[in-house]
XYZ file of C-alpha atoms in Angstrom:
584
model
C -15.581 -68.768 -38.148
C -12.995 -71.830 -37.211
C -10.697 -70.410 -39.788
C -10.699 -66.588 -38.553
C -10.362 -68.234 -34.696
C -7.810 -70.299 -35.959
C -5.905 -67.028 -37.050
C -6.351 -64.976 -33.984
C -4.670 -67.563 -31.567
C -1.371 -68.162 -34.038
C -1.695 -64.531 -34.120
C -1.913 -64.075 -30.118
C 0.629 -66.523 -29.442
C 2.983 -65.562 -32.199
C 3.384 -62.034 -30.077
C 5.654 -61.500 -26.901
C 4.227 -61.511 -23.624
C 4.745 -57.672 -23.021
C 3.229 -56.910 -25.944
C 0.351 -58.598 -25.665
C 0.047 -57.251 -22.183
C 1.005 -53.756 -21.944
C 2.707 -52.648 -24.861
C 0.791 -50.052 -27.385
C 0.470 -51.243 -30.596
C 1.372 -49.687 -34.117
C -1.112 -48.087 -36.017
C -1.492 -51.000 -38.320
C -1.410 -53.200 -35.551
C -4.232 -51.687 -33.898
C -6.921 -52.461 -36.355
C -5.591 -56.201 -36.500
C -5.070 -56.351 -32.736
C -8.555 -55.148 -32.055
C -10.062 -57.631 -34.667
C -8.221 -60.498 -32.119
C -9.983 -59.023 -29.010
C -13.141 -59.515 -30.643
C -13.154 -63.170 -31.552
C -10.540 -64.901 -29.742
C -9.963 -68.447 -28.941
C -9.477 -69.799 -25.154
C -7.394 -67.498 -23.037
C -5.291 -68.631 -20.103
C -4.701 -64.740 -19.078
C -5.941 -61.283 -19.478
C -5.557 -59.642 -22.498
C -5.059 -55.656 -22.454
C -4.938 -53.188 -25.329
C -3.323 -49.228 -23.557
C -4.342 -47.295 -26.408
C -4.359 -44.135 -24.561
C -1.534 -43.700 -22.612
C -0.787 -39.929 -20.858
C 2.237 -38.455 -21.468
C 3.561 -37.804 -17.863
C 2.424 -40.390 -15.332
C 3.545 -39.615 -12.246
C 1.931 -42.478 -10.177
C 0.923 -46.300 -11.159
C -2.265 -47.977 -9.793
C -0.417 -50.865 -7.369
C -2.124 -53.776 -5.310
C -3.617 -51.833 -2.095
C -4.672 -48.572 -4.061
C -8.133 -47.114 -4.092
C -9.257 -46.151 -7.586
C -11.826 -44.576 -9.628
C -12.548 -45.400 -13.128
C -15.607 -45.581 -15.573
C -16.138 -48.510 -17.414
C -18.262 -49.758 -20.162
C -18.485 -53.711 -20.048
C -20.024 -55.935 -23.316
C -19.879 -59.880 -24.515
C -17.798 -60.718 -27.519
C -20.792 -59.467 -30.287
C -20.463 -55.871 -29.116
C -23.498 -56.157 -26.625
C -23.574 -54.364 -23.172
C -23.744 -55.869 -20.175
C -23.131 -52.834 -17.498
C -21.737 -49.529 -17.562
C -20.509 -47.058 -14.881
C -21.755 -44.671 -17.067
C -25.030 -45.264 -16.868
C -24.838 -45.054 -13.241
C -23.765 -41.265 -13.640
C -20.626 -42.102 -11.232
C -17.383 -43.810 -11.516
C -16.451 -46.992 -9.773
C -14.783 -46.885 -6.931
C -12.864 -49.777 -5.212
C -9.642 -50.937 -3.491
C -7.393 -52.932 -6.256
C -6.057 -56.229 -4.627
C -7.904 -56.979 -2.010
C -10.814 -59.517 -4.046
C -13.574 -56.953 -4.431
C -12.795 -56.963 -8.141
C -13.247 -60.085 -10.721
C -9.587 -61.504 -10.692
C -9.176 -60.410 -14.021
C -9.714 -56.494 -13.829
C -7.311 -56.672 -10.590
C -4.947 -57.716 -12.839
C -5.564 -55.260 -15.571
C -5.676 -52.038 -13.954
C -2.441 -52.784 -12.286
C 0.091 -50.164 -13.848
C -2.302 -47.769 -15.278
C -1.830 -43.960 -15.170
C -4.622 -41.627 -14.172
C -6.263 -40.591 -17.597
C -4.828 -43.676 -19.328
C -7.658 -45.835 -21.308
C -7.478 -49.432 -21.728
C -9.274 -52.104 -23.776
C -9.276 -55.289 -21.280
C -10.479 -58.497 -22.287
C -10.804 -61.130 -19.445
C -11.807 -65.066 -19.956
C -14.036 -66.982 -18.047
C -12.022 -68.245 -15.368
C -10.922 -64.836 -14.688
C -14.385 -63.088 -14.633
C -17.857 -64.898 -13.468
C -16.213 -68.538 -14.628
C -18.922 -71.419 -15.094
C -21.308 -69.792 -13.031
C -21.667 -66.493 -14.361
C -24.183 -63.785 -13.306
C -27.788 -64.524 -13.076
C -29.935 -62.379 -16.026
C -26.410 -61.041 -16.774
C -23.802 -63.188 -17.769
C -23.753 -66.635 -19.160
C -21.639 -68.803 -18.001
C -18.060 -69.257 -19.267
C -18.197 -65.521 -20.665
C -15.424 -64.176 -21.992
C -16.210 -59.762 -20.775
C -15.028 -56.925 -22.689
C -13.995 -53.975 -20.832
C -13.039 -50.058 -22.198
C -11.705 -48.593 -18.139
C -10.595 -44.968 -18.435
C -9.219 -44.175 -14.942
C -10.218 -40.953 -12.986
C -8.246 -41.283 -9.528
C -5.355 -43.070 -7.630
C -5.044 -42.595 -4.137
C -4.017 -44.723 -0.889
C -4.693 -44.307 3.131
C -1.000 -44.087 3.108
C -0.705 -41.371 1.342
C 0.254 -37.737 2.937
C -0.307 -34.178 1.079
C 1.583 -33.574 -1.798
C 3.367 -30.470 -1.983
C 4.789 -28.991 -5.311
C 6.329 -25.612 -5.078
C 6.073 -23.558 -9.005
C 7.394 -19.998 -7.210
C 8.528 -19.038 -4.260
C 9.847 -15.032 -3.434
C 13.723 -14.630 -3.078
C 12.505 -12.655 0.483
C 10.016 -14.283 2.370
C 10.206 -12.389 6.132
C 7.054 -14.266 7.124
C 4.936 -17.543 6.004
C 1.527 -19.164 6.970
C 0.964 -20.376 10.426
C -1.788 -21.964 12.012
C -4.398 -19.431 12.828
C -2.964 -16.822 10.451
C -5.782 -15.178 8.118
C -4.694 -15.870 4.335
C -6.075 -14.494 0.925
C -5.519 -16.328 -1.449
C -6.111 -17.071 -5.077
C -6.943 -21.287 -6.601
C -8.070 -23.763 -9.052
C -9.638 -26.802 -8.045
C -9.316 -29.794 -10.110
C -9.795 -33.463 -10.269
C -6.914 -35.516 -10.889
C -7.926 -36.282 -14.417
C -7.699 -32.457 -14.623
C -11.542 -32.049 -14.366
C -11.812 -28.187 -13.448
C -14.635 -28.203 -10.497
C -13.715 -24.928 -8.943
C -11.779 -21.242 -9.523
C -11.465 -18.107 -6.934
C -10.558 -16.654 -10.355
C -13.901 -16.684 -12.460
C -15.034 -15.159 -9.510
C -12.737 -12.770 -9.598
C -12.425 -12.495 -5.625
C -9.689 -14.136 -3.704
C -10.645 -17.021 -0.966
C -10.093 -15.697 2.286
C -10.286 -18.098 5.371
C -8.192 -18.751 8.746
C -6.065 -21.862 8.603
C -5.714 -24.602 10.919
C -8.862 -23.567 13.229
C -11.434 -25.955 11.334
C -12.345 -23.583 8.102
C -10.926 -25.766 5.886
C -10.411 -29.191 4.516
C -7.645 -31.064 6.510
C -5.260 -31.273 3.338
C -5.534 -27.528 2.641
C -5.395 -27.092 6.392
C -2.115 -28.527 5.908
C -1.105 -27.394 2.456
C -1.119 -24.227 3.029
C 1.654 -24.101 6.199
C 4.842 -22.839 5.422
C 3.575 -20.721 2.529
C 4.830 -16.966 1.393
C 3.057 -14.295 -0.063
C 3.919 -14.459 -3.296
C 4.353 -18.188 -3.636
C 2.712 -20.240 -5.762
C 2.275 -23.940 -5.123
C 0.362 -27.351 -6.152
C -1.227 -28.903 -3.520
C -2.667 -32.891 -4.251
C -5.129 -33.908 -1.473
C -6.058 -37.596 -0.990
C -10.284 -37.923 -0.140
C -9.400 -38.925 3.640
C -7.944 -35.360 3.832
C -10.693 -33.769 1.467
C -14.262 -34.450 1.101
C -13.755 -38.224 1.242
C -16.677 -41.039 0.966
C -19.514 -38.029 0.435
C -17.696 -35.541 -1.828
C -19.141 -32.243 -2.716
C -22.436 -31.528 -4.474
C -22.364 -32.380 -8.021
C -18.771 -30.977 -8.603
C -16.938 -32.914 -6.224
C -17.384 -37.128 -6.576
C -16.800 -39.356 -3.774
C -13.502 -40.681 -2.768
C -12.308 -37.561 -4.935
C -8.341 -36.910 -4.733
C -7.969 -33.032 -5.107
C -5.461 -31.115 -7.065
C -5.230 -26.927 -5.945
C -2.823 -24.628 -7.722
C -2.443 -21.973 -5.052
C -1.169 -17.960 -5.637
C -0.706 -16.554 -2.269
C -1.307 -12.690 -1.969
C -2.244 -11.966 2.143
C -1.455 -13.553 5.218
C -2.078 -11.702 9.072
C -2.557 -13.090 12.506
C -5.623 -11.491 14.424
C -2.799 -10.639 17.281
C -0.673 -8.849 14.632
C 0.040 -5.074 15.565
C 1.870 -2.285 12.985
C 5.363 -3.213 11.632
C 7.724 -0.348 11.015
C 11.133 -0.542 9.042
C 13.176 1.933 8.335
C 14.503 2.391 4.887
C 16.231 5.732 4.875
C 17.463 7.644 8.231
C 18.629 10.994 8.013
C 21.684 11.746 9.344
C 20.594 14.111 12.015
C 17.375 13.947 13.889
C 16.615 16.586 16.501
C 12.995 15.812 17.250
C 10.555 12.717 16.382
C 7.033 12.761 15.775
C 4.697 12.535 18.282
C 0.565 12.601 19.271
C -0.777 15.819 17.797
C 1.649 16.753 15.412
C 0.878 17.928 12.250
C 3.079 16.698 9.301
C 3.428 16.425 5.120
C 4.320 13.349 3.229
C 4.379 11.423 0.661
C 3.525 8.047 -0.141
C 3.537 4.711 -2.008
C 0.326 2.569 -1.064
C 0.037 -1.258 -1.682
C -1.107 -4.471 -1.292
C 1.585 -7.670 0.418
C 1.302 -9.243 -2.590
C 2.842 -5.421 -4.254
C -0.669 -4.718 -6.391
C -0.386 -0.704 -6.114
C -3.493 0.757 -5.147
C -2.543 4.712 -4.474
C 0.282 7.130 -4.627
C 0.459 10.836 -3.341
C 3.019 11.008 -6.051
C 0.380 10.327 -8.707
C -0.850 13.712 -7.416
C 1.810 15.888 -6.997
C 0.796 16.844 -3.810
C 1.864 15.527 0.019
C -0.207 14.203 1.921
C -1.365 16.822 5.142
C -2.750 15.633 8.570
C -2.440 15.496 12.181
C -0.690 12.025 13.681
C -2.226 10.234 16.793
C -6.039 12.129 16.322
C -7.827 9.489 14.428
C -7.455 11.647 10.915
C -5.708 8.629 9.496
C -6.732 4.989 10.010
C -5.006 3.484 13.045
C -2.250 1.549 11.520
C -0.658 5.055 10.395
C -1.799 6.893 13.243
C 0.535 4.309 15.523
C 3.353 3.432 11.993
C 4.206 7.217 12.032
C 5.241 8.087 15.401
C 8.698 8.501 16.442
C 9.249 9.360 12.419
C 12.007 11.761 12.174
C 12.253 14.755 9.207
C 13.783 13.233 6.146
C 13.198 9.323 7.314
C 11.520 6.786 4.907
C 10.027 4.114 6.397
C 7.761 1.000 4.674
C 5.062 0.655 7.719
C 2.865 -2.659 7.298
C -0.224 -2.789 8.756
C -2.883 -5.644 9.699
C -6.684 -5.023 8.170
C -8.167 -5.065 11.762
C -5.440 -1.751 12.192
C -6.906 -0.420 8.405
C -9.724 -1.574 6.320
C -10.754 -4.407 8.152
C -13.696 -6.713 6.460
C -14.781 -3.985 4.198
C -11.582 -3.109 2.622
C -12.451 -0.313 0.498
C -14.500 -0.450 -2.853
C -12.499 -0.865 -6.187
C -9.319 0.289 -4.363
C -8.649 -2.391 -1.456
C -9.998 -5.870 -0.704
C -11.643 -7.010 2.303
C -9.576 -8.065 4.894
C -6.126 -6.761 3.184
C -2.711 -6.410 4.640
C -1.436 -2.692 3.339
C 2.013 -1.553 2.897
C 2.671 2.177 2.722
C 6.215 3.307 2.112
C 6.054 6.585 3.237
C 8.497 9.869 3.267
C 8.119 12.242 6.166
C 9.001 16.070 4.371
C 8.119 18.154 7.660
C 5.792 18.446 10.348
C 5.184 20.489 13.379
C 3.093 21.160 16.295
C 0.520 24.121 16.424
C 2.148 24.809 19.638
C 5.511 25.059 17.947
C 7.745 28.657 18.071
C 10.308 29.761 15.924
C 13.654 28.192 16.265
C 16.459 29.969 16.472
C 19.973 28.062 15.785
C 22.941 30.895 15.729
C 26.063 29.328 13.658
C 27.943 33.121 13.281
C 28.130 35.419 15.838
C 30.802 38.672 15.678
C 32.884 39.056 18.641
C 31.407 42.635 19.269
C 28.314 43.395 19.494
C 27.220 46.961 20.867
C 22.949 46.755 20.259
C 21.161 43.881 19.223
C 17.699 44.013 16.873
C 14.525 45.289 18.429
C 10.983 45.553 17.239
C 10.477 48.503 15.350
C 13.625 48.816 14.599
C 14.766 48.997 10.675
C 16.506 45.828 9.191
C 18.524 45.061 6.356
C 18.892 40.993 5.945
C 20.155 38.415 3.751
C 18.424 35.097 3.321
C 17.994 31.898 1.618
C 14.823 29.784 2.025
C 13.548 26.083 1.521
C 11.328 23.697 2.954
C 13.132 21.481 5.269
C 14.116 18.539 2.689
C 15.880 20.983 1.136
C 14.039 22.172 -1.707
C 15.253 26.020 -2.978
C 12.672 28.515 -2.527
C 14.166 31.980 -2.901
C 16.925 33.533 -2.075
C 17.704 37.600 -1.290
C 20.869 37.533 -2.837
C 19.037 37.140 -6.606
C 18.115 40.837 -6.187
C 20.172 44.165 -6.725
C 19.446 45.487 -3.029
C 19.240 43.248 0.126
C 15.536 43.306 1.591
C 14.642 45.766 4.561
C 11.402 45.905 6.793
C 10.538 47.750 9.909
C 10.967 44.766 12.851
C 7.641 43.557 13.868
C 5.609 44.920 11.125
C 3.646 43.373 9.454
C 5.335 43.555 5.775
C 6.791 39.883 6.191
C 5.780 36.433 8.210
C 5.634 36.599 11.714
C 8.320 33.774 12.408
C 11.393 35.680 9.968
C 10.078 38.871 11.932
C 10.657 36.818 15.441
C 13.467 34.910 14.087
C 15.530 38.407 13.498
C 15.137 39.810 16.686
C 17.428 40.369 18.894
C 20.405 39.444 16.481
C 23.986 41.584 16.197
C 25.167 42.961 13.382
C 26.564 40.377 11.124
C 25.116 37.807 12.849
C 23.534 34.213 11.180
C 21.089 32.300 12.227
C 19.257 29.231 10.801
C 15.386 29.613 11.857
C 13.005 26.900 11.152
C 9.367 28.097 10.895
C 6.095 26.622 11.534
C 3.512 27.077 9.329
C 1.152 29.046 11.779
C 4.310 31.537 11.576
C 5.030 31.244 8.395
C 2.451 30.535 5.054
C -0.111 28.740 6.529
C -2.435 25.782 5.296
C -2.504 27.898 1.592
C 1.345 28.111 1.294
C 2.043 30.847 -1.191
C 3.419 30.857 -5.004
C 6.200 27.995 -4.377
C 5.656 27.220 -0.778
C 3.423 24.284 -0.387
C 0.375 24.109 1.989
C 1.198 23.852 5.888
C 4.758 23.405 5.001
C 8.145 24.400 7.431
C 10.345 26.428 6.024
C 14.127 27.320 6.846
C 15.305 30.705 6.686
C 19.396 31.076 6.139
C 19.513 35.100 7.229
C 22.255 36.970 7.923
C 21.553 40.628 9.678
C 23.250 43.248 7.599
C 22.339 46.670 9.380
C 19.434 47.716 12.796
C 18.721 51.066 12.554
C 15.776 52.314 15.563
C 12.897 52.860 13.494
C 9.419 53.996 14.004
C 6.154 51.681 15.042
C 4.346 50.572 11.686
C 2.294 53.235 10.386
C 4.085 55.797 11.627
C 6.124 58.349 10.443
C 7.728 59.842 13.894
C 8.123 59.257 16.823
C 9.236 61.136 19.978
C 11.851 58.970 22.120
C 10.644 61.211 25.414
C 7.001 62.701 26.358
C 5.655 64.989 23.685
C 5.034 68.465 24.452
C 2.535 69.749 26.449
C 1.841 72.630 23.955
C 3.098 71.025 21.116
C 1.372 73.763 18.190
C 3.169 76.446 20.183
C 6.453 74.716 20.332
C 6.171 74.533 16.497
C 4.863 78.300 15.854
C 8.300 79.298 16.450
C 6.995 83.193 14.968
C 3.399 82.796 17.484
C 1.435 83.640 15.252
C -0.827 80.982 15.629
C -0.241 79.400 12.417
C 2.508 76.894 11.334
C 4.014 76.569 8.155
C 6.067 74.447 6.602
C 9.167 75.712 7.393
C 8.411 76.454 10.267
C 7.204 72.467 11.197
C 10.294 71.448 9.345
C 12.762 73.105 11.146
C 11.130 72.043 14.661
C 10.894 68.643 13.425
C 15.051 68.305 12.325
C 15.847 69.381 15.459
C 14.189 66.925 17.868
C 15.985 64.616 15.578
C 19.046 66.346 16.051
C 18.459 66.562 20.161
C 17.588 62.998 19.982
C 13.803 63.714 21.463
C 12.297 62.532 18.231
C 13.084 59.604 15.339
C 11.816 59.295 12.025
C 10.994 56.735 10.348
C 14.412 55.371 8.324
C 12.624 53.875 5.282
C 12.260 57.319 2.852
C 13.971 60.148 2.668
C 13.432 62.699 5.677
C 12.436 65.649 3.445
C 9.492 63.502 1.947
C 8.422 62.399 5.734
C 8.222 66.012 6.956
C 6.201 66.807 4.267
C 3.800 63.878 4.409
C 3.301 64.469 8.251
C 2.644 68.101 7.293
C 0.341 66.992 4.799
C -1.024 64.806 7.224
C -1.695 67.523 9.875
C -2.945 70.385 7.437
C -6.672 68.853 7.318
C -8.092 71.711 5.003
C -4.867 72.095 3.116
C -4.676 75.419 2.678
C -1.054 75.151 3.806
C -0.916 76.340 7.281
C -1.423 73.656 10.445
C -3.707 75.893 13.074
C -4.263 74.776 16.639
C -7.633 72.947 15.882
C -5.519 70.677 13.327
C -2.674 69.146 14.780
C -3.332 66.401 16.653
C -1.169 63.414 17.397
C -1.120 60.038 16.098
C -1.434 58.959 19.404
C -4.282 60.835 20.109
C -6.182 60.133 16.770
C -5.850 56.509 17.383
C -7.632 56.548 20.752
C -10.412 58.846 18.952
C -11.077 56.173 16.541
C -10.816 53.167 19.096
C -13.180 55.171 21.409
C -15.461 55.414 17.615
C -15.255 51.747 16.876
C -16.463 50.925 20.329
C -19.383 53.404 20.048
């Protein structure tokens, strides 16, 4: 009515301009300012109400911006004349440039993506005396509620807003570099249309060759693993006048929050850096060598994904045969004993495409850190390094011969194996028998008396792929020995041994009475005296009484204590016999 009209204008003009255009009102304001906008007199300019206003608003719509923003329109009595809404799409249009009613250019002028506005525009700044055919009536004053989806201009560049970056970043995206990476998608009203994470699988794509959008072509440059960045694309640089599907609208701007975790170049080969170096290195690894280490296995972005350590055990192969996958097989060599070294290695040089299931993604980047504890070649010998060597030096150790030794022992990072000196007697062993490894056996030849050596054996020569009690499998040991006494012994499994030819009539030579039978005493005596002359050795390791009487034993084959000519035969002899059997 004339009196409730009459109201509303003293009440319009009674407010500042600001207010009245921009300003959001008190709550008890609102009710009353809302009751104006729906009856008001003649207006000479647009009247807005912000009534939803975002917190941060980090851009204004300004004349010469492209926006997007649904819309229900109505008369004065609540009625609807149009509404974006029932289009199923926002509108979409340059502000400024007369492709709006004069009166919404005006009002959407300083409005904040998400902000909502209740807009009423008169007559002369809407459809004016004409109006819209079937639509409008002339001299309409239109009713507006805008919420706005989307600012954007063709000036406008990517925006780039960095959340995380790495304190050490040796490498970051370039064009045609391979990237895995993790995002979500949204509008820039916050409207969620995509996630690599409810998929649960990272996006993995080459950049700057064409596989992406422009903007991400663009946003992504510069980037390390590990970094995590916003990245706002304008629709010229994104889907622009099309969009995407149903998710996607046209003229779309695009917000990504990016997590980095892989990035490789196609040309990439191995990278190799050395974290520890041992202070001494006197040979490197090469093609066909057999080593033990350990390791530390992960993704660039640092997920873990194995450990050797995790099973107490080293890992065992040969280098440079295609046992391991190539980026090791090339990462490893020229490794010294001792060294640690983190060796990073392109998928197309590990995993490639398939990765590996539940352990390593496709296309993946792997980082081993990995500690060489020995390795050898099958070919290898024993070697010898003498550090103590007396001045004289009469005979030197020779197979056969009886040893007493000192050692200590450890694998070659210097773990304690055993040691000779925890014992009440120093070991001894006929050299060249087989009652210890064949590489301490070799490594104690030759040596003087008092002399120390360092050997380092192989495994072929030492414990072999089993190891034994603390040795591990395949592993290179170091012997610390020290030769305490050589005495000439006897071959293994012997007893005696003449140092000139035998007898021709040997059971005569020992039937010192003739009469055809030898006894004890009479072998005995025989026996101490070729040992005596120097003809004939014993064996060193028991007492000589017990030897005698074991070879006696040994020759008296019906033991009825008396060695007859039929009987004694010599070891010599008996072991062609049986070779001569076993090749029957």
């Amino acid at each position: 009515n004339s009196s409730l009209r009459a109201t509303c204008s003293s009440f319009l003009l009674s407010l500042p301009p600001a207010l009245t255009m921009s300003t959001p009102l008190l709550p008890g304001l609102c009710l009353l300012f809302s009751l104006v906008l729906c009856e008001p007199g003649p207006l000479s300019d647009v009247l807005i109400n912000r009534y939803f206003i975002p917190a941060v608003c980090p851009r204004e719509v300004q004349s010469g911006d492209f926006i997007r923003y649904h819309y229900n329109g109505t008369f004065a009595d609540g009625r609807k004349f149009d509404s974006s809404y029932d289009h199923s799409s926002t509108f979409n249009v340059e502000v400024g440039k007369g492709r709006l009613i004069p009166g919404m250019d005006k009002a959407v002028l300083g409005m904040c993506v998400n902000e909502r506005r209740r807009i009423v525009i008169p007559p002369h700044l809407g459809y004016g005396s004409q109006g819209v055919d079937n639509v409008i009536p002339p001299d309409t004053t239109l009713y507006f509620d805008v919420i706005l989806h989307d600012i954007w201009n063709h000036n406008d560049k990517v925006q780039i807003k960095t959340l995380y970056k790495p304190t050490v970043c040796n490498r970051t995206v370039q064009s045609s570099d391979y990237v895995r990476y993790h995002y979500n998608g949204t509008l820039l009203n916050g409207t969620l249309f995509d996630s690599s994470h409810n998929r649960m699988k990272t996006y993995d794509t080459y950049v700057g060759v064409g596989w992406l959008i422009k903007g991400m072509d663009e946003g992504l440059l510069g980037m390390c693993v590990g970094e995590r960045r916003i990245i706002i694309i304008p629709p010229f640089l994104a889907y622009g006048e099309t969009g995407y599907g149903s998710d996607i609208p046209p003229q779309a701007s695009l917000v990504f929050d990016i997590l980095l975790l892989d990035l490789h170049n196609p040309n990439d080969t191995v990278s190799v850096e050395k974290l520890v170096s041992p202070d001494s290195c006197t040979r490197q690894i090469e093609t066909g060598d057999f080593i033990r280490y350990h390791y530390n296995g992960s993704l660039l972005d640092g997920t873990f994904f194995d450990s050797s350590y995790s099973r107490n055990h080293t890992y065992d192969t040969y280098i440079g045969m295609g046992y391991v996958i190539s980026g090791l097989d090339q990462g490893l060599l020229g490794a010294c004993m001792g060294e640690i070294r983190r060796v990073v290695i392109p998928p197309h040089l590990a995993y490639g495409q398939d990765g590996v299931a539940n352990k390593i993604p496709p296309s993946a980047v792997l980082v081993f850190d990995v500690h060489i504890i020995d390795f050898h070649n099958p070919k290898d010998r024993v070697q010898i390094r003498p550090y103590f060597k007396p001045d004289a030096c009469n005979r030197t150790s020779q197979i056969n011969d009886y040893v007493t030794y000192h050692y200590n022992a450890s694998l070659v990072d210097g773990t304690q194996l055993y040691t000779s000196r925890e014992f009440d007697t120093p070991p001894t062993f006929i050299l060249g028998s087989s009652k210890t490894i064949e590489g301490l056996s070799q490594g104690l030849f030759d040596m003087c008396i008092g002399e120390k050596r360092i050997l380092t054996i192989p495994p072929h020569l030492g414990h072999g792929e089993m190891g034994a009690g603390d040795v591990p499998g395949s592993a290179v040991l170091l012997f610390d020995v020290e030769l305490l006494d050589s005495k000439p012994g006897v071959p293994e499994g012997y007893l005696f041994v003449w140092t000139d030819k035998p007898p021709a009539n040997l059971h005569k030579e020992l039937d010192s009475n003739q009469d055809g039978e030898i006894l004890l005493e009479e072998f005995s005596r025989y026996i101490k005296a070729q040992v005596d002359q120097g003809t004939g050795r014993l064996s060193p390791i028991d007492d000589p009484e017990k030897l005698i009487e074991d070879m006696f034993g040994n020759q008296d084959r019906n033991k009825d204590g008396k060695i007859t000519p039929d009987e004694l035969k010599l070891k010599t002899d008996e072991d062609n016999e049986r070779i001569v059997k076993d090749e029957l």
